[in-house]
Short mmCIF file of C-alpha atoms in Angstrom, two decimals:
data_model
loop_
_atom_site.label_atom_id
_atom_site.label_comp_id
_atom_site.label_asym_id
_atom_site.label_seq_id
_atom_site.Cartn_x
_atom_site.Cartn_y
_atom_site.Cartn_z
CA UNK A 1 29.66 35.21 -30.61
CA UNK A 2 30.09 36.20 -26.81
CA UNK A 3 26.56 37.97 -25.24
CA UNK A 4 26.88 40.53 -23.02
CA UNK A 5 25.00 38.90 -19.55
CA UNK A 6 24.86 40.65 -16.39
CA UNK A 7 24.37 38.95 -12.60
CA UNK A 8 20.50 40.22 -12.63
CA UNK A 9 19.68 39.76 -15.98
CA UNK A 10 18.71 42.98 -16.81
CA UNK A 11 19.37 46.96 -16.61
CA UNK A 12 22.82 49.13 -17.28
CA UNK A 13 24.13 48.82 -14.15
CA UNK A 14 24.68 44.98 -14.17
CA UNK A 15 27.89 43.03 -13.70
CA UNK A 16 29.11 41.91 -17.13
CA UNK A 17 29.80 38.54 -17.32
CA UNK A 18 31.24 38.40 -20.27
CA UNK A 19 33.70 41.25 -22.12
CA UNK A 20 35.83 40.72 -25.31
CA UNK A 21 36.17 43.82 -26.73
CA UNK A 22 39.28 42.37 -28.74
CA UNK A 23 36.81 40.06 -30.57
CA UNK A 24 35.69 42.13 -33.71
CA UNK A 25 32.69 40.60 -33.77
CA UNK A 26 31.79 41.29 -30.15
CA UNK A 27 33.37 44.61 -30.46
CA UNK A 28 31.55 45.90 -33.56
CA UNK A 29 27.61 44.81 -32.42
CA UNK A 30 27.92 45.41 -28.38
CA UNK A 31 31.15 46.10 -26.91
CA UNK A 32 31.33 49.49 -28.54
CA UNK A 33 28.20 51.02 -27.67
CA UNK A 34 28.76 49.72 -24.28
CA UNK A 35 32.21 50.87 -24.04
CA UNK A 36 30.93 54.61 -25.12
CA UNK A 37 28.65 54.99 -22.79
CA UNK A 38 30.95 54.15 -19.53
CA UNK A 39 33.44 56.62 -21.02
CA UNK A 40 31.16 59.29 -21.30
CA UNK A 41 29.86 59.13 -18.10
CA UNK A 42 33.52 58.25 -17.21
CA UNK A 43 34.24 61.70 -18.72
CA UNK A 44 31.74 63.50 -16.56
CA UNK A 45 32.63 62.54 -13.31
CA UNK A 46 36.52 62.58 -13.49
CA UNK A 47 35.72 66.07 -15.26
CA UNK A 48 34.03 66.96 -11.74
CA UNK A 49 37.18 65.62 -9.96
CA UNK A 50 39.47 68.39 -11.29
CA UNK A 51 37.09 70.76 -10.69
CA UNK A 52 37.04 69.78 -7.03
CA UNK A 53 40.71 68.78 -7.10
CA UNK A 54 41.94 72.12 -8.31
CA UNK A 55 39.32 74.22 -6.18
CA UNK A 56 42.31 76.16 -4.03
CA UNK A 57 43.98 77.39 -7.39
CA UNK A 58 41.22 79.61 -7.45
CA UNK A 59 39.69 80.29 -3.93
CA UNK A 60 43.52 80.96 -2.33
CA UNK A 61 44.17 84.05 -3.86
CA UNK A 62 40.39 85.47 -3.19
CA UNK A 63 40.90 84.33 0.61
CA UNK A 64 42.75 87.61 1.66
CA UNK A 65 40.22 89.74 -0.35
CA UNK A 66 37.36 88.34 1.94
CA UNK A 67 38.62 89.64 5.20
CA UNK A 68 41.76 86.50 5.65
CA UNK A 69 45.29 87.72 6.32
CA UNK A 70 47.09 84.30 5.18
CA UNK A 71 50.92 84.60 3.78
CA UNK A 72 52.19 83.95 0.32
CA UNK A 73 53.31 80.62 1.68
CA UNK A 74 50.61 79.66 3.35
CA UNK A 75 48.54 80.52 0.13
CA UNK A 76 51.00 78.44 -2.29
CA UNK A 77 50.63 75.14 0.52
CA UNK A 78 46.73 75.38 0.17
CA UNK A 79 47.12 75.54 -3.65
CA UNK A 80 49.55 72.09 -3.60
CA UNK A 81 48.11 70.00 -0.65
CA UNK A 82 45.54 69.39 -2.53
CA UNK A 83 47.90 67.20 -4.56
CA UNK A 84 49.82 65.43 -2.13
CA UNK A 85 47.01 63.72 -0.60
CA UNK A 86 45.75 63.10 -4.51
CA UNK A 87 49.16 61.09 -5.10
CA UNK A 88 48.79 59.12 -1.94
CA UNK A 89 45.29 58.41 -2.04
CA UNK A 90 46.22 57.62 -5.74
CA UNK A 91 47.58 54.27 -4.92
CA UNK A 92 45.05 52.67 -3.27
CA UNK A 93 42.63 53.76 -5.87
CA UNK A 94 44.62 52.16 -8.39
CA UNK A 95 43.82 48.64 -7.03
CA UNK A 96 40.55 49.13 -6.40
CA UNK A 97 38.30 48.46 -9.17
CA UNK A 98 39.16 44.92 -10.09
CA UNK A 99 37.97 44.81 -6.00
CA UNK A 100 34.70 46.40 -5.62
CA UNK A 101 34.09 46.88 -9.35
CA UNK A 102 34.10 50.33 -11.89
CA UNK A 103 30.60 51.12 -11.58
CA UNK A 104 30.18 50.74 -8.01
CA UNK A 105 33.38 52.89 -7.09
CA UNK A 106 32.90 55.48 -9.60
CA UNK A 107 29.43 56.12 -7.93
CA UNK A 108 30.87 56.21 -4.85
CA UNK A 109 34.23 58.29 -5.20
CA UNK A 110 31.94 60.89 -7.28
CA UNK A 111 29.42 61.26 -3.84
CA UNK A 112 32.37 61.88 -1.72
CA UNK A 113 33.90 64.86 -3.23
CA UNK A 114 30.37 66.53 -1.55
CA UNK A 115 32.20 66.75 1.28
CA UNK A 116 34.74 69.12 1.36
CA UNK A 117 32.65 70.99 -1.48
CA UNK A 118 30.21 71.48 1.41
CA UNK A 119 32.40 72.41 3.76
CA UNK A 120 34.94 74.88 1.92
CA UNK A 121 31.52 76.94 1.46
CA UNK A 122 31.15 77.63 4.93
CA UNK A 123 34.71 77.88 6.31
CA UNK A 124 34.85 80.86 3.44
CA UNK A 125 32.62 82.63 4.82
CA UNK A 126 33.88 83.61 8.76
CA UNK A 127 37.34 85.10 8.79
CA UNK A 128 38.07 83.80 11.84
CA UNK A 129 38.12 79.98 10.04
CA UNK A 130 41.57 79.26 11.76
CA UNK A 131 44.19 78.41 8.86
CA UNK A 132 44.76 74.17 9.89
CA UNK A 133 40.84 74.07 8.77
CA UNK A 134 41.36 75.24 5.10
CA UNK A 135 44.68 72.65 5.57
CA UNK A 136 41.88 70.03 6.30
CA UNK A 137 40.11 71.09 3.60
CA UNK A 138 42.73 71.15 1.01
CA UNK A 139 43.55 67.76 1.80
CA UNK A 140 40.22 66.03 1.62
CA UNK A 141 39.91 67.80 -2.04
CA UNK A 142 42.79 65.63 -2.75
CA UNK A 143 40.27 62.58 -2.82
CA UNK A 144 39.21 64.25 -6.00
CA UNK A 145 42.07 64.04 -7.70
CA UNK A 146 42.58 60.09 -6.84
CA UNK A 147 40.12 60.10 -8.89
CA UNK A 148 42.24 59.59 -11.74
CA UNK A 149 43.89 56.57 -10.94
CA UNK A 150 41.04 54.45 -10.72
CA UNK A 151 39.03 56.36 -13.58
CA UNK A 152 41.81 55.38 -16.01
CA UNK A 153 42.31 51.93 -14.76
CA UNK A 154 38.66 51.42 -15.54
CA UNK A 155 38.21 52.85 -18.63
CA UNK A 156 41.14 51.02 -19.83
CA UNK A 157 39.45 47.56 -19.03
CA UNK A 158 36.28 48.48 -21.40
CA UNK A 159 38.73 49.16 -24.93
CA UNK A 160 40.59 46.59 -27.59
CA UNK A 161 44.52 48.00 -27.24
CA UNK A 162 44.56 49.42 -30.32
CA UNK A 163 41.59 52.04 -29.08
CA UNK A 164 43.16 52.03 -25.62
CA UNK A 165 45.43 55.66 -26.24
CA UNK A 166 42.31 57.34 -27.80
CA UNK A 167 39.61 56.06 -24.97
CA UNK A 168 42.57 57.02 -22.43
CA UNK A 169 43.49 60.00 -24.05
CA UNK A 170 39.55 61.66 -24.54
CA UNK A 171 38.67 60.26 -20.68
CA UNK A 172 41.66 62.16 -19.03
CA UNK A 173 41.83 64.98 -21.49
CA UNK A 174 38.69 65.26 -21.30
CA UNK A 175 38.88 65.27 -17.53
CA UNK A 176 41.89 67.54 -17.18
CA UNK A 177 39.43 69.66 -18.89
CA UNK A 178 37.86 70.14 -14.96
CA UNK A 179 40.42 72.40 -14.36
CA UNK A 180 40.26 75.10 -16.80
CA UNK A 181 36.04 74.93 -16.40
CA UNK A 182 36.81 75.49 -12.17
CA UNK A 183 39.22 78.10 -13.16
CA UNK A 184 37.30 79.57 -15.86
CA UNK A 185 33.49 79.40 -14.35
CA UNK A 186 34.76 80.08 -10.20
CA UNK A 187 35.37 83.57 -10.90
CA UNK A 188 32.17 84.58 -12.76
CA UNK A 189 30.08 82.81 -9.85
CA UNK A 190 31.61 84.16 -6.64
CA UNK A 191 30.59 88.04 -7.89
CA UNK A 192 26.76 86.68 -7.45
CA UNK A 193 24.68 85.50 -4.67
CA UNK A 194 23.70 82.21 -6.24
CA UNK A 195 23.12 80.41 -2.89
CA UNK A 196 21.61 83.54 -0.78
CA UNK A 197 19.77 81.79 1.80
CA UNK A 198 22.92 79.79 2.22
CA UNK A 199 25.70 82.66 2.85
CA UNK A 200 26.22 85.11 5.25
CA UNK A 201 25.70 87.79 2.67
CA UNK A 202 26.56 90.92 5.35
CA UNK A 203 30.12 89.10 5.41
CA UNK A 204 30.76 89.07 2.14
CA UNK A 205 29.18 91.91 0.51
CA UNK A 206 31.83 94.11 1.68
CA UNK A 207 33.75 92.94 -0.78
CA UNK A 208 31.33 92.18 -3.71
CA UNK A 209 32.57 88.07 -3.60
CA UNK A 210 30.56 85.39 -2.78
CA UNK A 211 33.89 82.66 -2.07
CA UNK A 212 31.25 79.84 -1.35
CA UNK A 213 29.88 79.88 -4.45
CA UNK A 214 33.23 78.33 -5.69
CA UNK A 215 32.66 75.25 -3.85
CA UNK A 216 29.04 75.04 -3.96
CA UNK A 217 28.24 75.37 -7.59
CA UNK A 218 29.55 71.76 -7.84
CA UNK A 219 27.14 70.11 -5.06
CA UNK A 220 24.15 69.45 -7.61
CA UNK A 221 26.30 68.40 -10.68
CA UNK A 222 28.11 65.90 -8.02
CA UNK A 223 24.98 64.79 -7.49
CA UNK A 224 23.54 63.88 -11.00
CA UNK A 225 26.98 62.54 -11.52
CA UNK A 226 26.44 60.10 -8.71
CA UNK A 227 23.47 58.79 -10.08
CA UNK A 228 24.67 58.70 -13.74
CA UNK A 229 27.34 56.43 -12.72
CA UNK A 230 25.51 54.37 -10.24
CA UNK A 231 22.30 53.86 -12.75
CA UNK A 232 24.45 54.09 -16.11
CA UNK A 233 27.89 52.54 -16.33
CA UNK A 234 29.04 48.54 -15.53
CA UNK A 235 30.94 46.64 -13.42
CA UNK A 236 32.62 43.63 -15.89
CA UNK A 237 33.23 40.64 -14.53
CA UNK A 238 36.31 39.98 -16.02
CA UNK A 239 38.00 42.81 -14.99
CA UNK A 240 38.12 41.82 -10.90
CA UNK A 241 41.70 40.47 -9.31
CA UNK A 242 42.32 40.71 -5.83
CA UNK A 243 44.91 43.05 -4.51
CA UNK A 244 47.71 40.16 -4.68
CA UNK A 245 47.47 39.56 -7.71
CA UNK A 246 47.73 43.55 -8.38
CA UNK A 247 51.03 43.98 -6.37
CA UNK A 248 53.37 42.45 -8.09
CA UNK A 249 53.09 45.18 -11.09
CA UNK A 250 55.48 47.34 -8.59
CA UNK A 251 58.34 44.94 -8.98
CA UNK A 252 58.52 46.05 -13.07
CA UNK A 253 61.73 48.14 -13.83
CA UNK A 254 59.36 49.72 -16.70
CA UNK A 255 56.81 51.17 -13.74
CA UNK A 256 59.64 53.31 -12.06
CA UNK A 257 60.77 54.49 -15.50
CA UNK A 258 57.22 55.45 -16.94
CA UNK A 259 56.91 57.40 -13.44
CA UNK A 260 59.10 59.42 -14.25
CA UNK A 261 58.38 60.42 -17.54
CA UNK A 262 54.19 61.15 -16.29
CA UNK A 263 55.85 62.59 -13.53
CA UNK A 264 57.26 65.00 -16.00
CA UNK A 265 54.20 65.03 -17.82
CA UNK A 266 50.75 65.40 -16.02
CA UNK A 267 53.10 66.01 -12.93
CA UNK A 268 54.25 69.46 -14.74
CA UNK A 269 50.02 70.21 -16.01
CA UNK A 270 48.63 69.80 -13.19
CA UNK A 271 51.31 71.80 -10.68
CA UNK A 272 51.32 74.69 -13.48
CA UNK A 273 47.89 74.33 -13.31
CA UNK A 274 47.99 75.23 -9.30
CA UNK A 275 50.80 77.04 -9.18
CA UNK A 276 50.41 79.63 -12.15
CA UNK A 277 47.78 81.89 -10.67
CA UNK A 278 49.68 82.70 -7.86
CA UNK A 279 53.10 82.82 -9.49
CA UNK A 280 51.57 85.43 -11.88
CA UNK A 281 50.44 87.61 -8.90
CA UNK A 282 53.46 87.81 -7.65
CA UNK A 283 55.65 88.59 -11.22
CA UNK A 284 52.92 90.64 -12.52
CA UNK A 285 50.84 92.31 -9.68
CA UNK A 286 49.07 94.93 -11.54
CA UNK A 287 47.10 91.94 -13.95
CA UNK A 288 43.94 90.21 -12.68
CA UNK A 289 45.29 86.54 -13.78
CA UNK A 290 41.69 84.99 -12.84
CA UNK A 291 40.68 86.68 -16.22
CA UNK A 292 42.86 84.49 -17.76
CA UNK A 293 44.90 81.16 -15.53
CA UNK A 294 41.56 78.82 -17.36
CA UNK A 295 42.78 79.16 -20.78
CA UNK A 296 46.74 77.15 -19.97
CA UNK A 297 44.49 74.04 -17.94
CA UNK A 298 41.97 74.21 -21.20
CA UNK A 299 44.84 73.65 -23.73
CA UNK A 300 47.20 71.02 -21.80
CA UNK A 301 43.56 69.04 -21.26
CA UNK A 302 42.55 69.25 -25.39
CA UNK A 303 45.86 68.50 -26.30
CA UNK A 304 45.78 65.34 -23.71
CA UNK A 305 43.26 64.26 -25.56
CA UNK A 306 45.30 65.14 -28.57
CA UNK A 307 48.09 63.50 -27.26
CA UNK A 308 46.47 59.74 -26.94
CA UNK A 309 45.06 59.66 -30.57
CA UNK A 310 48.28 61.12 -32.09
CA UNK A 311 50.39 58.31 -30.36
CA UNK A 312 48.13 55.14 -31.75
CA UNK A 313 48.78 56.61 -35.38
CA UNK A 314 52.58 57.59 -34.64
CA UNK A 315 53.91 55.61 -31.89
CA UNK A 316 53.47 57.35 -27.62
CA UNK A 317 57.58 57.40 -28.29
CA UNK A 318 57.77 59.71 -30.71
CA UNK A 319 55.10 61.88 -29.70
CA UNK A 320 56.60 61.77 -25.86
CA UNK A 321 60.36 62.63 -27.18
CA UNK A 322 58.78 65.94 -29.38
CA UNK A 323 57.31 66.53 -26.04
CA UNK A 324 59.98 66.44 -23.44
CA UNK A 325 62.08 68.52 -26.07
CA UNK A 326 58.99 71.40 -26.81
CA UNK A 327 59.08 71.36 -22.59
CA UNK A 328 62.82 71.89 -22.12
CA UNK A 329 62.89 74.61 -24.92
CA UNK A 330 59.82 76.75 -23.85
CA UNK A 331 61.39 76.56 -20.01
CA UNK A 332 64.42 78.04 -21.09
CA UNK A 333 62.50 80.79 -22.73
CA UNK A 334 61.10 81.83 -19.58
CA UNK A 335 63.48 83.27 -18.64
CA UNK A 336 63.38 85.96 -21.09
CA UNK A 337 59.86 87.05 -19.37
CA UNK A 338 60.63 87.58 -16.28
CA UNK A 339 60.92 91.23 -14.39
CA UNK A 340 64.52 91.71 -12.85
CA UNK A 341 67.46 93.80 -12.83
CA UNK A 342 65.49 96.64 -13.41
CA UNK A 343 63.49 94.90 -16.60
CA UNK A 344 60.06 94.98 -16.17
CA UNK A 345 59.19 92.04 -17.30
CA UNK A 346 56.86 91.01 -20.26
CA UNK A 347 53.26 89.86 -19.02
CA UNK A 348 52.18 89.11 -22.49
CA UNK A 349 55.57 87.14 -23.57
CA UNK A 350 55.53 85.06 -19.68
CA UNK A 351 51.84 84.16 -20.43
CA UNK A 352 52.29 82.74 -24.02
CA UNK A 353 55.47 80.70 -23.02
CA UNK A 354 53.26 79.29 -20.28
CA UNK A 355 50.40 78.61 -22.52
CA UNK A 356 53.19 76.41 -24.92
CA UNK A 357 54.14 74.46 -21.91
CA UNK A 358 50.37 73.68 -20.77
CA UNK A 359 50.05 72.72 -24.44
CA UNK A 360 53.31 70.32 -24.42
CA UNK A 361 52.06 68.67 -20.97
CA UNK A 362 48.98 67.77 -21.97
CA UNK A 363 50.41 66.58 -25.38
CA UNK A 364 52.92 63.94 -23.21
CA UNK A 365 50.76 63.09 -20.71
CA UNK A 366 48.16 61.63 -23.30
CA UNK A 367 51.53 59.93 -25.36
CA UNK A 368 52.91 59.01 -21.89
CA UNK A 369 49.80 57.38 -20.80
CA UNK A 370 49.71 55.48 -24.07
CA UNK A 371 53.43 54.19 -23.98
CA UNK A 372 52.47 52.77 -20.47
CA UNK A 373 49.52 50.62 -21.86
CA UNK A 374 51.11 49.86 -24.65
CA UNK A 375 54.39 48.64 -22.97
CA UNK A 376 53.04 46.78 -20.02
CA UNK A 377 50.40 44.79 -22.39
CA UNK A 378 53.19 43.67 -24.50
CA UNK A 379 55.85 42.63 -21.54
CA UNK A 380 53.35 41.23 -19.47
CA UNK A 381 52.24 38.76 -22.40
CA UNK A 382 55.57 37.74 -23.21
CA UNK A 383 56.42 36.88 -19.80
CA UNK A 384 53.14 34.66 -19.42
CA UNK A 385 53.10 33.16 -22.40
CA UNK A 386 57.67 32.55 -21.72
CA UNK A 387 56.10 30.78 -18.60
CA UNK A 388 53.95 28.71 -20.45
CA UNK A 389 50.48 30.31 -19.99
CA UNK A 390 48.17 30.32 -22.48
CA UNK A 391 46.85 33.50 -24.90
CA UNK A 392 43.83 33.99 -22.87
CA UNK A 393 45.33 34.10 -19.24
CA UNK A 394 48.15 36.53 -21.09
CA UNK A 395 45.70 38.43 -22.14
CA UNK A 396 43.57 38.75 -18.49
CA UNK A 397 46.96 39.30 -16.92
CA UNK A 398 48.04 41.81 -19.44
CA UNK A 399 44.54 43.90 -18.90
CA UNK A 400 45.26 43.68 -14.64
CA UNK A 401 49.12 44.50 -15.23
CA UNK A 402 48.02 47.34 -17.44
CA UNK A 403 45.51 48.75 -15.12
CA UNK A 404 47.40 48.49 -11.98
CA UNK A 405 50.35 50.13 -13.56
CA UNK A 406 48.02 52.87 -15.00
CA UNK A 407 47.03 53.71 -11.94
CA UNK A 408 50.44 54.09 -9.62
CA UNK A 409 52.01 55.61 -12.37
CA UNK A 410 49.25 58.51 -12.34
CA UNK A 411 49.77 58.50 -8.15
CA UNK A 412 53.64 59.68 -9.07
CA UNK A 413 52.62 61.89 -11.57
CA UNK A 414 50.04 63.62 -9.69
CA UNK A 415 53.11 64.59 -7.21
CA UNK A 416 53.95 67.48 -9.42
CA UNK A 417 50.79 69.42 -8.02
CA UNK A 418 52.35 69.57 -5.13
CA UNK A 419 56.32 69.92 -5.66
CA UNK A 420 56.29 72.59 -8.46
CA UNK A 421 54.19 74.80 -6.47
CA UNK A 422 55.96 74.66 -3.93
CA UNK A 423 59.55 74.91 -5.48
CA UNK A 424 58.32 78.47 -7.21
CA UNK A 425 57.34 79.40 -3.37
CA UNK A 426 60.96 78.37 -2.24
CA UNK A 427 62.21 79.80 -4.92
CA UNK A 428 60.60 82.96 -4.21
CA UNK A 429 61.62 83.38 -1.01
CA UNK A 430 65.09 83.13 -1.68
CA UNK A 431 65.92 85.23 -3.99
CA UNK A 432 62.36 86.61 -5.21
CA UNK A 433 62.27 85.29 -8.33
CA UNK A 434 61.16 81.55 -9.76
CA UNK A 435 64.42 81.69 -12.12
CA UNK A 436 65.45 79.06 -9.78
CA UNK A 437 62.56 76.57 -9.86
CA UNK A 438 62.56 76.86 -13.61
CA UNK A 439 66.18 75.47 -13.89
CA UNK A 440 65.17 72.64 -11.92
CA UNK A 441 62.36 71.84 -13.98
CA UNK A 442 64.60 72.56 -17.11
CA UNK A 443 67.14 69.94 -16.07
CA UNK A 444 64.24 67.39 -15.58
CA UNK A 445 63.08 67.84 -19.05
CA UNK A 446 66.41 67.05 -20.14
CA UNK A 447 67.06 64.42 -18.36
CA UNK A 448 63.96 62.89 -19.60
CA UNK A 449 64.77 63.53 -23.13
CA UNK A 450 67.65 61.29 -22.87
CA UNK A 451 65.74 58.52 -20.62
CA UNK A 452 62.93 58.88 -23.71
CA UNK A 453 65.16 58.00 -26.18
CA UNK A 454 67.92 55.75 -24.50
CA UNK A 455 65.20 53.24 -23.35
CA UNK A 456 62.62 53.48 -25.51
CA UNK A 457 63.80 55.24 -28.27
CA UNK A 458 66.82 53.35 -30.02
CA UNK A 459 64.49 49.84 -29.56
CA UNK A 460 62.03 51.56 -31.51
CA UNK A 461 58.98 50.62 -29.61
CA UNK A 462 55.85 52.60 -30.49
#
């Protein structure tokens, strides 16, 4: 049986030498132990990443209350830059493991997100922070939420395929979870001075909110983070291509399809996710949403988790296709909720068809997620093995294919963070209500439905 060696001989961070986690053997007296204990800490620090990644959703619509006087739009672009620079920054973080190794940029990515953590707790604390700063800001959080992309594409290097949706599924569910703890936990702290000889308290007592303490509460956990990855998780071996032999994963048909459908997906959980706090405020002015925008992030992120294990057992198809369908119905319910024509409005009917579709996203962006390992392991080893290669270098290539393609496809699906934000704040400006953004988002639910089942469905893959 294969020995786990590393390049120094000894300790947990060592290179791996030598992986085979679809060897039962292997798998059953090393590689699982191993395997556990990079996806734990994997869980951690990606869990971190949202919280950073998603720190706007909460400190934009506290900014005015501390003595800004930013508009509704400017407050909505502050909420989705965040993403944009996520989903670029996404694809180069998708080819960089195999480079520098899982360990080694997991440590590093984790240390980074100090930054604008550090500096969001200063530049809430003077008024007079000019507006392009908090742009700045909001953009450097979106290092955060590439994250992701390389997170996933090394987790998925550690498990045998047939564990891959589960380990995929608990490390971004898991993860996504980030969002509902900011969401949940950044209210409670900026009502106390936790970092006193830190803030300008005379600035912000005037208001009883202590804004920094939304970005600074996540400086020392960044920190143990850092060293829990650097000191406890591995770099294998096997796992490092070079960035050719990455690239040609774009040139699959199946990439641009599976975009779409994450797109749809995590794209829709994690703009809700920025988007609903403020889109609340303005339907339903008279409710204090921070009491309750955590609980929509915490369900989609259980039910990612959900999402992967359901779609080993049943097939990411069929668990995708109930998906796009639960989506496209709960989106035309909407409608029903929302104040106009002299209606009021239903607060408590608007905030459970939300909660259905933060359930459904999470759902399909676990199944999602597992369709796209699934599918690019099994082309990719047919085409090798059509071209003569052996088992083994299918396999290798299978595992880079799979990782690569892991990774751009989360880049495109992190895009909805920014789009569906913004489309409710065109929408809004138009005609006042987001009646119109939901139709768009209705039509792309249907429209995946029928990609769902057209290409994937009728051939029956799982």
């Amino acid at each position: 049986m294969s020995k786990i060696n590393s390049s120094s001989g000894k300790g947990n961070s060592a290179v791996i030498q030598d992986w085979q986690p679809e060897n039962t053997e292997f798998w059953q007296k090393t590689g699982k132990r191993v395997a556990g204990r990079n996806l734990w800490i994997s869980v951690f620090c990606l869990l971190l990443a949202f919280c950073v990644w998603m720190l706007f959703s909460a400190v934009a619509v506290n900014l005015n209350k501390v003595g800004f006087n930013f508009t509704t739009d400017q407050l909505f672009l502050l909420t989705a830059l965040p993403s944009v620079s996520g989903a670029i920054l996404r694809v180069p973080y998708s080819f960089v493991v195999p480079v520098f190794g899982g360990r080694r940029w997991t440590a590093f990515s984790t240390a980074l997100m100090l930054v604008p953590c550090i500096w969001l707790g200063f530049a809430v604390q003077n008024p007079a922070t000019p507006f392009a700063v908090f742009v700045i800001i909001s953009l450097l959080c979106g290092f955060a939420g590439a994250n992701f992309a390389s997170s996933m594409g090394n987790i998925s290097f550690f498990f045998p395929k047939a564990r891959q949706g589960g380990a995929l599924g608990i490390n971004g569910g898991l993860g996504n979870l980030g969002v509902s703890v900011m969401q949940l936990f950044a209210p409670l702290a900026i009502s106390v001075a936790l970092f006193s000889g830190f803030s300008d308290t005379s600035a912000q007592a005037r208001n009883g909110l202590w804004l920094e303490n939304a970005a600074w509460m996540w400086v020392p956990l960044l920190v143990i983070a850092t060293l829990a990855a650097w000191f406890g998780m591995n770099d294998l071996a096997a796992a490092r291509s070079s960035l050719r032999q990455q690239l040609p994963v774009l040139k699959r048909g199946h990439l641009w399809i599976l975009s779409l459908l994450y797109l749809a997906t995590f794209g829709s959980f994690i703009g809700f996710s920025a988007g609903f706090a403020m889109l609340s405020k303005t339907q339903f002015p008279d409710v204090v949403i921070m009491h309750y925008a955590f609980f929509g992030p915490f369900i989609g992120a259980l039910a990612r988790s959900a999402g992967g294990i359901l779609s080993d057992r049943l097939g990411g198809v069929r668990v995708s296709l109930f998906t796009f369908i639960l989506m496209a119905v709960f989106t035309a319910l909407l409608f029903l909720t929302l104040p106009g024509e002299g209606q009021p409005g239903s607060f408590i009917a608007f905030y459970g068809v939300f909660m259905v579709l933060f359930f459904a996203a999470g759902l399909g962006s676990g199944s999602t997620f597992q369709m796209i390992a699934v599918i690019f392991r099994k082309i990719t080893v047919e085409r090798v093995k059509e071209q003569g290669g052996s088992d083994d270098a299918a396999q290798r290539e299978a595992v880079t294919d799979t990782s690569a393609a892991l990774g751009f496809i989360s880049a495109i699906g992190a895009l909805g963070g920014f789009f569906i934000p913004q489309t409710f704040g065109m929408s809004l400006s138009l005609s006042g209500s987001p009646a119109g953004a939901m139709k768009v988002f209705l039509l792309f639910y249907v429209i995946c439905i029928a990609i769902t089942w057209l290409v994937y469905g009728r051939k029956k893959n799982k």
